Amino acid sequence: MKRYHQLDSLRGLAALTVVIHHFVFIFTGWLWLEALNYTPLRILKAGHEAVIFFFVLSGFVLSLPFYSADKKVNVPHFLIKRLCRIYIPYIVAVLCSILAYLAFYRPGPDSGFSSFFHDVWSTPLSFRLIMDHIILLGSFKDYALDPVLWSLSVELRISLVFPFIMPLIKNFGWRPSAALALLLSGSSILLNNFAHPANPSPISSNLYFTLHYLSFFILGALVAKYRVNLISAVLRLSVKMKFALLLLGLIVYAYAGIGDAVFKRLFSAGGVWLSLAADWGIAFGVCILITATLSSPKISNLLGKKPVRFLGDISYSLYLYHSVALFSCIYAFHNLLPMWATLSIAMCLSLLASSLSYYFIEKPSIELGKKWTTRPPRKLEEAQEVV
């Protein structure tokens, strides 16, 4: 099965935007940061957009084995590999978050920090909080230890049901799959509205909103299914049209996320449905960017450079550990170092922790998944001899 390394690099760049997003989101009262939302630089701190990117890309990558005509996917093996790939590094990150909280958290930093900053690590550590992060059932305070962990609970849940949705996507046309994706998003709104109290934000581990995010896995699987046709269509375009398509993907990806905020201000509208609709705009932009990347040798070559590929390699760990490093440094160096120095140390620590996690946690976890799903050759030969 072909591996698209340029998509790994895109994931790394997206993870970097999440890092930048959190590094600036901890502050409040900086008008120039708010102004960035309405400039081309917004894409550099498009944090939630990157999460939607991860979901669409996961759907693309996870669906590829199901389209292979050479070998049928072994669902138990798929689930074991996925759990090893995601859950083991996740649990280690939860443990590191707990240790960092115990080591560095002290009430104190106040002026100039946002409500987001004060929400993280504000919940007292308890056995229930730890167990919620381990079992990932239902809604819980997913921001209490590490603000990115909510998306990992969503990713793990969807991974468990994804193999059972793939037969529909594989054996039917794009319309039934697209209809299912829209139905899942709509169902998440209805179920959330019936809940008491309703969750005002879809950025959470809420079970209802997991249905909404499952839609984007389906979109990614559809792009993977029709990738040859999509790439062929792009290759037939003129150079100007290819550039326009890439620009369209970047604009939709970067700015669909603020569409709901603009709509609310202009028309005094409200409701979580606006945020979910904005997510669909972001996902549409992601589909364009994936197609444009796979269609362009120049973009693929740029994404194949060693520094960018390394960023793609450590992207999952960077996503897991950057907030832990950031909050640890803020509390550890508060009133000791200027903020620029604290943020610089936090960035270096994020990259160091991510690299160590990649080599000593991620890669062994992946190998463990392969080991558990691969029959030892000696036992296979013995079995054949017995037969």
PDB file of C-alpha atoms in Angstrom, residues 18 26-27 88 133 187 269 271 301:
ATOM      1  CA  VAL A  18      -1.939  24.315  16.802  1.00  0.00           C
ATOM      2  CA  ILE A  26      -3.159  32.070  26.542  1.00  0.00           C
ATOM      3  CA  PHE A  27      -3.054  35.888  26.376  1.00  0.00           C
ATOM      4  CA  ILE A  88      -0.415   4.194  24.311  1.00  0.00           C
ATOM      5  CA  HIS A 133      -9.084  10.473  30.894  1.00  0.00           C
ATOM      6  CA  SER A 187     -28.004  14.190  14.534  1.00  0.00           C
ATOM      7  CA  ALA A 269     -27.656  34.791  15.252  1.00  0.00           C
ATOM      8  CA  GLY A 271     -26.586  28.325  18.163  1.00  0.00           C
ATOM      9  CA  ASN A 301       8.906  18.088  -3.349  1.00  0.00           C
TER      10      ASN A 301
END
